[in-house]
Short mmCIF file of C-alpha atoms and ligand atoms in Angstrom, two decimals:
data_model
loop_
_atom_site.label_atom_id
_atom_site.label_comp_id
_atom_site.label_asym_id
_atom_site.label_seq_id
_atom_site.Cartn_x
_atom_site.Cartn_y
_atom_site.Cartn_z
CA UNK A 21 -77.17 -82.20 24.88
CA UNK A 22 -75.02 -85.15 26.99
CA UNK A 23 -72.15 -86.36 24.46
CA UNK A 24 -70.82 -89.85 24.47
CA UNK A 25 -67.46 -89.98 24.27
CA UNK A 26 -65.22 -92.20 22.86
CA UNK A 27 -62.40 -93.51 24.96
CA UNK A 28 -59.59 -91.62 22.64
CA UNK A 29 -61.14 -88.37 24.25
CA UNK A 30 -59.45 -86.35 26.63
CA UNK A 31 -61.48 -86.82 30.23
CA UNK A 32 -61.27 -83.52 31.22
CA UNK A 33 -60.75 -80.18 29.51
CA UNK A 34 -58.31 -79.07 31.74
CA UNK A 35 -55.71 -78.12 28.68
CA UNK A 36 -52.45 -77.99 30.65
CA UNK A 37 -50.53 -77.00 27.47
CA UNK A 38 -52.99 -74.69 25.10
CA UNK A 39 -53.07 -72.24 29.60
CA UNK A 40 -49.93 -72.37 29.09
CA UNK A 41 -49.75 -71.10 25.11
CA UNK A 42 -52.45 -68.23 26.35
CA UNK A 43 -50.76 -66.61 29.15
CA UNK A 44 -47.43 -67.47 26.79
CA UNK A 45 -49.98 -65.13 24.83
CA UNK A 46 -49.61 -62.49 26.56
CA UNK A 47 -47.85 -58.94 24.71
CA UNK A 48 -46.82 -57.98 28.11
CA UNK A 49 -45.20 -62.10 28.37
CA UNK A 50 -41.47 -62.33 26.96
CA UNK A 51 -43.12 -66.36 26.58
CA UNK A 52 -39.77 -68.22 25.25
CA UNK A 53 -42.16 -71.22 25.63
CA UNK A 54 -43.59 -71.33 22.13
CA UNK A 55 -42.09 -73.50 19.01
CA UNK A 56 -42.39 -71.49 16.17
CA UNK A 57 -40.09 -70.15 13.23
CA UNK A 58 -39.87 -66.92 12.98
CA UNK A 59 -41.61 -65.99 11.23
CA UNK A 60 -39.49 -62.35 10.16
CA UNK A 61 -38.39 -65.39 7.99
CA UNK A 62 -41.13 -66.78 6.20
CA UNK A 63 -39.77 -66.01 1.74
CA UNK A 64 -44.28 -64.24 1.44
CA UNK A 65 -43.00 -62.54 -2.13
CA UNK A 66 -41.96 -65.62 -3.77
CA UNK A 67 -44.38 -67.81 -2.35
CA UNK A 68 -47.20 -65.53 -3.46
CA UNK A 69 -45.45 -65.60 -6.99
CA UNK A 70 -45.03 -69.66 -6.93
CA UNK A 71 -48.68 -69.72 -5.95
CA UNK A 72 -48.66 -67.26 -8.96
CA UNK A 73 -47.44 -69.85 -11.44
CA UNK A 74 -49.73 -72.26 -10.67
CA UNK A 75 -52.97 -70.24 -11.01
CA UNK A 76 -51.43 -69.43 -14.24
CA UNK A 77 -50.91 -72.88 -15.43
CA UNK A 78 -52.05 -75.55 -13.29
CA UNK A 79 -54.99 -74.08 -12.13
CA UNK A 80 -57.75 -76.92 -12.67
CA UNK A 81 -55.12 -79.43 -11.22
CA UNK A 82 -54.85 -77.62 -8.23
CA UNK A 83 -58.40 -77.29 -6.95
CA UNK A 84 -59.62 -81.21 -8.02
CA UNK A 85 -58.75 -83.91 -5.22
CA UNK A 86 -55.31 -85.06 -5.91
CA UNK A 87 -53.78 -88.74 -5.33
CA UNK A 88 -53.53 -89.78 -1.42
CA UNK A 89 -50.09 -89.97 -2.72
CA UNK A 90 -49.05 -86.88 -3.08
CA UNK A 91 -48.92 -84.68 -6.81
CA UNK A 92 -45.90 -85.74 -7.93
CA UNK A 93 -44.17 -82.53 -8.31
CA UNK A 94 -43.38 -82.32 -4.86
CA UNK A 95 -43.46 -86.36 -4.45
CA UNK A 96 -39.99 -85.94 -6.39
CA UNK A 97 -38.93 -83.25 -4.56
CA UNK A 98 -38.83 -84.44 -1.76
CA UNK A 99 -36.50 -87.31 -3.32
CA UNK A 100 -34.03 -85.07 -3.81
CA UNK A 101 -34.30 -84.06 -0.48
CA UNK A 102 -34.37 -87.06 1.17
CA UNK A 103 -30.24 -87.04 -0.49
CA UNK A 104 -29.67 -84.79 2.75
CA UNK A 105 -30.06 -86.86 4.83
CA UNK A 106 -28.57 -89.74 3.29
CA UNK A 107 -31.59 -91.78 1.88
CA UNK A 108 -31.66 -92.63 -1.97
CA UNK A 109 -34.58 -93.22 -2.44
CA UNK A 110 -37.26 -93.08 -5.28
CA UNK A 111 -41.14 -90.82 -5.25
CA UNK A 112 -42.08 -94.94 -4.77
CA UNK A 113 -41.60 -94.99 -1.05
CA UNK A 114 -42.67 -91.05 -0.43
CA UNK A 115 -46.03 -90.36 0.58
CA UNK A 116 -46.81 -86.23 0.96
CA UNK A 117 -48.81 -85.93 4.44
CA UNK A 118 -50.55 -82.74 6.49
CA UNK A 119 -47.50 -82.13 7.79
CA UNK A 120 -45.33 -84.73 10.45
CA UNK A 121 -48.30 -84.19 13.42
CA UNK A 122 -50.71 -86.22 10.52
CA UNK A 123 -47.77 -89.10 9.74
CA UNK A 124 -47.43 -89.86 13.59
CA UNK A 125 -50.80 -89.94 14.24
CA UNK A 126 -51.21 -91.86 10.40
CA UNK A 127 -48.80 -93.90 12.33
CA UNK A 128 -50.52 -94.65 15.54
CA UNK A 129 -53.53 -95.46 14.18
CA UNK A 130 -51.99 -98.25 12.35
CA UNK A 131 -49.92 -100.02 14.07
CA UNK A 132 -51.25 -98.96 18.16
CA UNK A 133 -54.32 -100.46 19.60
CA UNK A 134 -55.52 -100.29 23.41
CA UNK A 135 -52.50 -101.50 25.76
CA UNK A 136 -49.72 -101.55 22.71
CA UNK A 137 -46.34 -100.44 24.26
CA UNK A 138 -45.00 -96.77 22.05
CA UNK A 139 -41.03 -96.45 23.62
CA UNK A 140 -40.34 -92.91 23.20
CA UNK A 141 -37.23 -90.50 24.36
CA UNK A 142 -37.37 -89.80 28.20
CA UNK A 143 -37.91 -86.36 27.51
CA UNK A 144 -40.60 -86.73 23.53
CA UNK A 145 -42.45 -84.61 21.81
CA UNK A 146 -45.53 -83.57 23.89
CA UNK A 147 -48.29 -84.19 20.93
CA UNK A 148 -46.05 -87.58 19.67
CA UNK A 149 -47.43 -88.30 23.53
CA UNK A 150 -51.05 -87.35 22.85
CA UNK A 151 -51.19 -89.13 19.54
CA UNK A 152 -50.33 -92.27 20.63
CA UNK A 153 -51.77 -92.33 23.99
CA UNK A 154 -55.36 -91.38 22.00
CA UNK A 155 -55.25 -94.58 19.96
CA UNK A 156 -54.52 -96.29 23.04
CA UNK A 157 -50.49 -96.48 24.03
CA UNK A 158 -48.66 -97.34 26.95
CA UNK A 159 -45.64 -96.08 27.09
CA UNK A 160 -41.66 -96.99 27.95
CA UNK A 161 -39.71 -93.60 28.36
CA UNK A 162 -36.19 -94.52 28.14
CA UNK A 163 -33.32 -92.02 29.66
CA UNK A 164 -31.55 -89.99 27.24
CA UNK A 165 -27.87 -88.08 28.21
CA UNK A 166 -26.42 -85.55 26.21
CA UNK A 167 -25.69 -88.35 22.81
CA UNK A 168 -29.81 -89.11 22.69
CA UNK A 169 -31.65 -91.73 24.08
CA UNK A 170 -29.28 -94.21 26.73
CA UNK A 171 -28.87 -97.55 23.90
CA UNK A 172 -28.32 -99.02 27.56
CA UNK A 173 -31.37 -98.66 29.17
CA UNK A 174 -33.33 -98.87 25.09
CA UNK A 175 -32.61 -102.45 25.08
CA UNK A 176 -33.11 -103.21 28.95
CA UNK A 177 -37.40 -101.43 27.83
CA UNK A 178 -36.93 -104.01 24.69
CA UNK A 179 -36.24 -107.30 27.38
CA UNK A 180 -39.54 -106.13 29.47
CA UNK A 181 -40.77 -105.33 27.02
CA UNK A 182 -40.68 -108.14 24.02
CA UNK A 183 -44.49 -106.31 22.23
CA UNK A 184 -43.75 -103.54 22.15
CA UNK A 185 -45.08 -101.92 18.70
CA UNK A 186 -42.74 -98.04 18.05
CA UNK A 187 -39.72 -97.17 19.17
CA UNK A 188 -41.01 -92.89 18.86
CA UNK A 189 -37.53 -90.93 18.35
CA UNK A 190 -36.10 -87.84 17.07
CA UNK A 191 -32.45 -88.17 16.73
CA UNK A 192 -31.19 -84.62 15.47
CA UNK A 193 -31.71 -81.73 17.77
CA UNK A 194 -34.99 -83.12 19.94
CA UNK A 195 -37.83 -81.55 21.27
CA UNK A 196 -38.10 -81.13 23.47
CA UNK A 197 -34.56 -81.38 24.77
CA UNK A 198 -32.14 -79.48 21.47
CA UNK A 199 -29.84 -83.59 21.93
CA UNK A 200 -28.72 -85.09 19.21
CA UNK A 201 -28.10 -89.21 18.98
CA UNK A 202 -23.51 -89.93 18.03
CA UNK A 203 -23.75 -92.08 15.27
CA UNK A 204 -22.73 -95.10 17.05
CA UNK A 205 -25.46 -95.03 19.02
CA UNK A 206 -27.82 -94.66 16.40
CA UNK A 207 -26.16 -97.95 14.85
CA UNK A 208 -26.59 -99.54 18.20
CA UNK A 209 -30.60 -99.12 17.90
CA UNK A 210 -31.25 -99.99 14.78
CA UNK A 211 -28.83 -102.89 15.93
CA UNK A 212 -30.98 -102.70 18.09
CA UNK A 213 -34.67 -102.67 16.65
CA UNK A 214 -33.22 -105.39 13.98
CA UNK A 215 -31.93 -107.59 17.21
CA UNK A 216 -35.57 -107.23 18.44
CA UNK A 217 -37.75 -107.05 15.85
CA UNK A 218 -39.54 -103.86 16.42
CA UNK A 219 -40.83 -101.03 14.32
CA UNK A 220 -38.85 -97.15 14.85
CA UNK A 221 -40.30 -94.29 14.38
CA UNK A 222 -37.38 -91.30 13.30
CA UNK A 223 -38.80 -88.07 12.98
CA UNK A 224 -36.84 -85.60 11.51
CA UNK A 225 -37.43 -82.04 11.35
CA UNK A 226 -34.81 -79.55 13.07
CA UNK A 227 -32.38 -82.12 11.49
CA UNK A 228 -31.42 -79.36 8.34
CA UNK A 229 -30.82 -76.44 10.39
CA UNK A 230 -27.06 -77.18 12.56
CA UNK A 231 -24.95 -74.70 12.98
CA UNK A 232 -22.49 -76.50 14.76
CA UNK A 233 -20.93 -80.29 14.49
CA UNK A 234 -20.97 -82.79 11.38
CA UNK A 235 -23.91 -83.78 10.02
CA UNK A 236 -25.23 -87.81 10.17
CA UNK A 237 -26.35 -89.84 8.45
CA UNK A 238 -30.65 -90.69 9.43
CA UNK A 239 -31.71 -93.77 11.31
CA UNK A 240 -32.94 -94.08 8.12
CA UNK A 241 -30.05 -94.37 5.72
CA UNK A 242 -28.25 -96.81 7.54
CA UNK A 243 -31.63 -98.79 7.64
CA UNK A 244 -31.77 -102.18 5.78
CA UNK A 245 -34.26 -104.26 6.67
CA UNK A 246 -37.32 -101.67 6.67
CA UNK A 247 -37.21 -101.35 10.17
CA UNK A 248 -37.37 -97.72 10.46
CA UNK A 249 -40.43 -94.84 9.03
CA UNK A 250 -38.72 -91.91 8.23
CA UNK A 251 -40.91 -89.14 8.83
CA UNK A 252 -39.96 -84.68 7.84
CA UNK A 253 -41.24 -81.49 6.76
CA UNK A 254 -41.78 -78.78 5.22
CA UNK A 255 -42.60 -76.18 8.71
CA UNK A 256 -40.06 -75.51 10.56
CA UNK A 257 -37.17 -74.83 7.20
CA UNK A 258 -39.70 -72.90 4.83
CA UNK A 259 -42.99 -72.36 6.08
CA UNK A 260 -45.81 -74.42 8.75
CA UNK A 261 -49.09 -72.79 7.59
CA UNK A 262 -48.33 -74.66 4.86
CA UNK A 263 -49.19 -78.04 6.02
CA UNK A 264 -46.79 -79.63 4.25
CA UNK A 265 -44.87 -83.49 5.85
CA UNK A 266 -43.35 -86.49 3.95
CA UNK A 267 -43.39 -90.44 5.19
CA UNK A 268 -40.62 -92.75 3.28
CA UNK A 269 -40.98 -96.50 4.16
CA UNK A 270 -41.16 -99.85 1.85
CA UNK A 271 -44.53 -99.53 -0.73
CA UNK A 272 -45.74 -102.17 0.87
CA UNK A 273 -46.10 -99.40 3.86
CA UNK A 274 -47.02 -96.80 1.81
CA UNK A 275 -49.29 -98.50 0.52
CA UNK A 276 -51.43 -99.28 4.81
CA UNK A 277 -50.49 -94.88 4.73
CA UNK A 278 -52.57 -93.92 1.55
CA UNK A 279 -55.44 -96.23 3.41
CA UNK A 280 -55.29 -95.47 6.86
CA UNK A 281 -55.22 -91.33 4.71
CA UNK A 282 -58.26 -91.50 2.91
CA UNK A 283 -59.87 -92.63 5.93
CA UNK A 284 -58.41 -89.16 7.79
CA UNK A 285 -58.62 -86.39 4.75
CA UNK A 286 -58.40 -88.28 1.47
CA UNK A 287 -55.43 -86.29 0.51
CA UNK A 288 -53.26 -83.29 1.59
CA UNK A 289 -53.73 -80.14 0.34
CA UNK A 290 -53.42 -80.18 -3.92
CA UNK A 291 -52.94 -76.02 -3.62
CA UNK A 292 -50.66 -76.01 -0.92
CA UNK A 293 -48.78 -79.09 -2.36
CA UNK A 294 -48.90 -77.41 -5.80
CA UNK A 295 -47.50 -73.89 -4.53
CA UNK A 296 -44.40 -75.55 -2.85
CA UNK A 297 -43.02 -77.94 -5.37
CA UNK A 298 -42.68 -75.05 -7.78
CA UNK A 299 -41.22 -72.27 -3.87
CA UNK A 300 -38.79 -75.07 -4.86
CA UNK A 301 -38.35 -75.23 -8.84
CA UNK A 302 -38.19 -71.61 -9.11
CA UNK A 303 -36.02 -70.76 -5.18
CA UNK A 304 -32.82 -71.80 -3.63
CA UNK A 305 -33.95 -73.49 -0.21
CA UNK A 306 -30.47 -74.22 0.90
CA UNK A 307 -29.43 -71.09 0.88
CA UNK A 308 -32.89 -70.00 2.81
CA UNK A 309 -32.20 -72.89 4.81
CA UNK A 310 -29.19 -71.18 5.12
CA UNK A 311 -30.53 -68.09 6.45
CA UNK A 312 -32.59 -69.99 8.92
CA UNK A 313 -29.44 -71.57 10.00
CA UNK A 314 -27.68 -68.37 10.84
CA UNK A 315 -30.43 -66.00 12.97
CA UNK A 316 -31.58 -68.98 14.84
CA UNK A 317 -27.67 -70.10 15.62
CA UNK A 318 -27.87 -65.84 16.20
CA UNK A 319 -30.16 -66.48 18.62
CA UNK A 320 -29.16 -69.04 21.06
CA UNK A 321 -25.61 -67.56 20.93
CA UNK A 322 -27.06 -64.53 23.70
CA UNK A 323 -29.84 -66.72 25.20
CA UNK A 324 -26.47 -69.58 26.44
CA UNK A 325 -24.13 -66.77 26.54
CA UNK A 326 -27.75 -64.48 30.07
CA UNK A 327 -27.63 -68.73 30.64
CA UNK A 328 -24.11 -68.11 31.98
CA UNK A 329 -24.25 -65.10 32.96
CA UNK A 330 -27.27 -64.98 35.22
CA UNK A 331 -28.21 -68.93 35.77
CA UNK A 332 -26.91 -70.51 39.40
CA UNK A 333 -24.30 -72.59 38.82
CA UNK A 334 -25.46 -76.27 39.51
CA UNK A 335 -28.43 -75.93 36.75
CA UNK A 336 -27.21 -77.42 34.24
CA UNK A 337 -28.91 -77.12 30.48
CA UNK A 338 -27.92 -79.36 26.74
CA UNK A 339 -26.29 -77.70 24.84
CA UNK A 340 -27.38 -77.73 20.62
CA UNK A 341 -25.90 -77.75 17.65
CA UNK A 342 -29.01 -76.98 16.25
CA UNK A 343 -32.64 -77.14 16.00
CA UNK A 344 -35.71 -74.67 18.02
CA UNK A 345 -34.36 -76.22 21.48
CA UNK A 346 -32.92 -75.73 24.61
CA UNK A 347 -33.77 -78.46 28.53
CA UNK A 348 -32.68 -76.62 31.25
CA UNK A 349 -32.86 -78.78 34.66
CA UNK A 350 -32.53 -76.65 37.38
CA UNK A 351 -31.87 -79.37 41.21
CA UNK A 352 -33.76 -79.74 44.21
CA UNK A 353 -36.85 -78.43 42.27
CA UNK A 354 -40.22 -80.86 43.56
CA UNK A 355 -43.20 -79.25 41.46
CA UNK A 356 -42.18 -77.63 38.23
CA UNK A 357 -45.25 -76.11 37.98
CA UNK A 358 -43.19 -73.24 40.48
CA UNK A 359 -40.95 -72.87 38.38
CA UNK A 360 -42.90 -72.00 35.60
CA UNK A 361 -44.97 -69.73 37.64
CA UNK A 362 -42.91 -67.52 39.31
CA UNK A 363 -41.45 -67.08 35.63
CA UNK A 364 -43.97 -65.98 35.06
CA UNK A 365 -44.91 -63.82 37.77
CA UNK A 366 -42.26 -61.68 36.15
CA UNK A 367 -43.84 -62.02 32.76
CA UNK A 368 -41.50 -65.17 31.26
CA UNK A 369 -43.39 -68.22 30.02
CA UNK A 370 -41.21 -71.25 29.14
CA UNK A 371 -42.66 -74.64 29.25
CA UNK A 372 -42.51 -76.69 32.53
CA UNK A 373 -41.48 -80.22 31.22
CA UNK A 374 -44.47 -82.59 33.12
CA UNK A 375 -46.45 -83.45 29.56
CA UNK A 376 -42.71 -83.84 27.17
CA UNK A 377 -42.56 -87.35 29.47
CA UNK A 378 -44.76 -90.33 28.81
CA UNK A 379 -44.85 -91.39 32.12
CA UNK A 380 -42.38 -90.98 35.25
CA UNK A 381 -40.97 -87.63 35.11
CA UNK A 382 -37.79 -85.47 35.87
CA UNK A 383 -39.19 -82.70 37.77
CA UNK A 384 -37.17 -79.01 37.46
CA UNK A 385 -37.37 -79.60 34.02
CA UNK A 386 -38.09 -76.90 31.73
CA UNK A 387 -38.04 -76.36 27.71
CA UNK A 388 -37.15 -72.67 26.29
CA UNK A 389 -37.10 -71.61 22.29
CA UNK A 390 -35.35 -68.78 21.62
CA UNK A 391 -36.46 -69.51 16.97
CA UNK A 392 -38.64 -66.54 18.09
CA UNK A 393 -37.84 -63.72 20.13
CA UNK A 394 -35.93 -60.61 19.24
CA UNK A 395 -32.29 -60.94 19.82
CA UNK A 396 -32.63 -57.82 21.84
CA UNK A 397 -34.75 -59.26 24.40
CA UNK A 398 -33.35 -62.26 24.99
CA UNK A 399 -31.00 -60.82 27.66
CA UNK A 400 -33.39 -59.34 29.29
CA UNK A 401 -35.85 -62.65 29.82
CA UNK A 402 -33.42 -64.84 30.88
CA UNK A 403 -32.91 -61.97 33.58
CA UNK A 404 -35.50 -62.45 34.36
CA UNK A 405 -36.39 -66.38 34.63
CA UNK A 406 -32.98 -66.57 35.22
CA UNK A 407 -34.65 -64.25 39.54
CA UNK A 408 -37.29 -67.45 39.24
CA UNK A 409 -35.26 -69.93 39.77
CA UNK A 410 -33.82 -68.72 42.35
CA UNK A 411 -36.41 -68.20 44.24
CA UNK A 412 -38.12 -71.10 43.68
CA UNK A 413 -34.31 -72.64 44.24
CA UNK A 414 -34.29 -70.72 47.80
C1 PLP B 21 -40.57 -83.61 17.24
C2 PLP B 21 -41.71 -82.55 16.24
N1 PLP B 21 -42.27 -83.80 15.09
C3 PLP B 21 -43.50 -83.48 14.70
C4 PLP B 21 -43.88 -81.65 14.25
C5 PLP B 21 -45.53 -81.27 13.78
O1 PLP B 21 -44.73 -80.45 12.14
P1 PLP B 21 -46.03 -80.57 11.26
O2 PLP B 21 -45.59 -79.11 11.85
O3 PLP B 21 -45.04 -81.38 10.34
O4 PLP B 21 -46.96 -80.74 12.13
C6 PLP B 21 -43.21 -81.05 15.74
C7 PLP B 21 -43.78 -79.82 15.81
O5 PLP B 21 -43.77 -78.65 16.53
C8 PLP B 21 -42.61 -81.92 16.25
O6 PLP B 21 -41.04 -80.61 16.79
#
């Protein structure tokens, strides 16, 4: 059979990131490559208890078709959680999605045509790049520094691309860099979005996992003109397997999202939504997030200490105040794959930077994850990685 795929389907079967994660999954490889939460902290017993209660009290509703907007009990929980990000809203402004990944997908489906410009941080979340590309996006990357997206570069990008449809940003503990956008830049970004009348897609999966510095207001909390669509998720604070995320936008837009969602999957898994709502009713989520934050901080500190000890001094890196990732920049390396290969020869895996860029890449960059590596293994892994870096630099 000869398949006649649409233009959305990648022309090649080569899946570089999939291949990296596959080798990284080899038990003898010490992987800093993935982006997985620490499974030892999943509240398995509490979720089981919540599931039992849902089956006992609302089994038929949980197993029935449901609303595209999501189960009201969970939307109430979400409205409550949004207050932490300074967003005071109501359930009419919220739609539950099948993870943030679906929120990104529906946004692409809703706003992009072939050739539409999407402005992204340079680098950005690689799976968002894949999604937007599948809807025909043309990417314009905006350079970052340690304070997040550079606003002079953003303004230039907006001037050069007056028809840009979206600015996609992860302002807090960004994936892949771990960087956080300062308050001044958040304000400036909003000012520019209004001035150039461009929609902003604010993705905030990691904001709650902060061990240092002050909580910064989300873009959405400062948005008075409905230029910001906000996305959140339970994946990093409860469980990614539940596949529960949410979109926050004005009701007019939520209605459109619901129409797009109906054609995608009718609605998000009702059983998962009821279980999550029940979990929140019976447990202290803040205490749970504190435990996650404490563990990731401990791992990050061990990784940073090992980097200071072993990496060549001219290798630079981000200094995350929360989240799950840090970004490393090795000078003088023109082919990032060489870093990956040299590390893998020493049974260590990282994700080379290239797939995180919408177009032009910065060679010699890579992402490291610390949330999913037991403390006692980190030092040795970083030591071996440092040897690989020295070999490639030489
Ligand atoms: C920036 C960013 N957005 C969205 C997602 C997707 O998360 P979810 O599990 O909610 O679909 C991820 C997952 O790692 C992410 O890093």
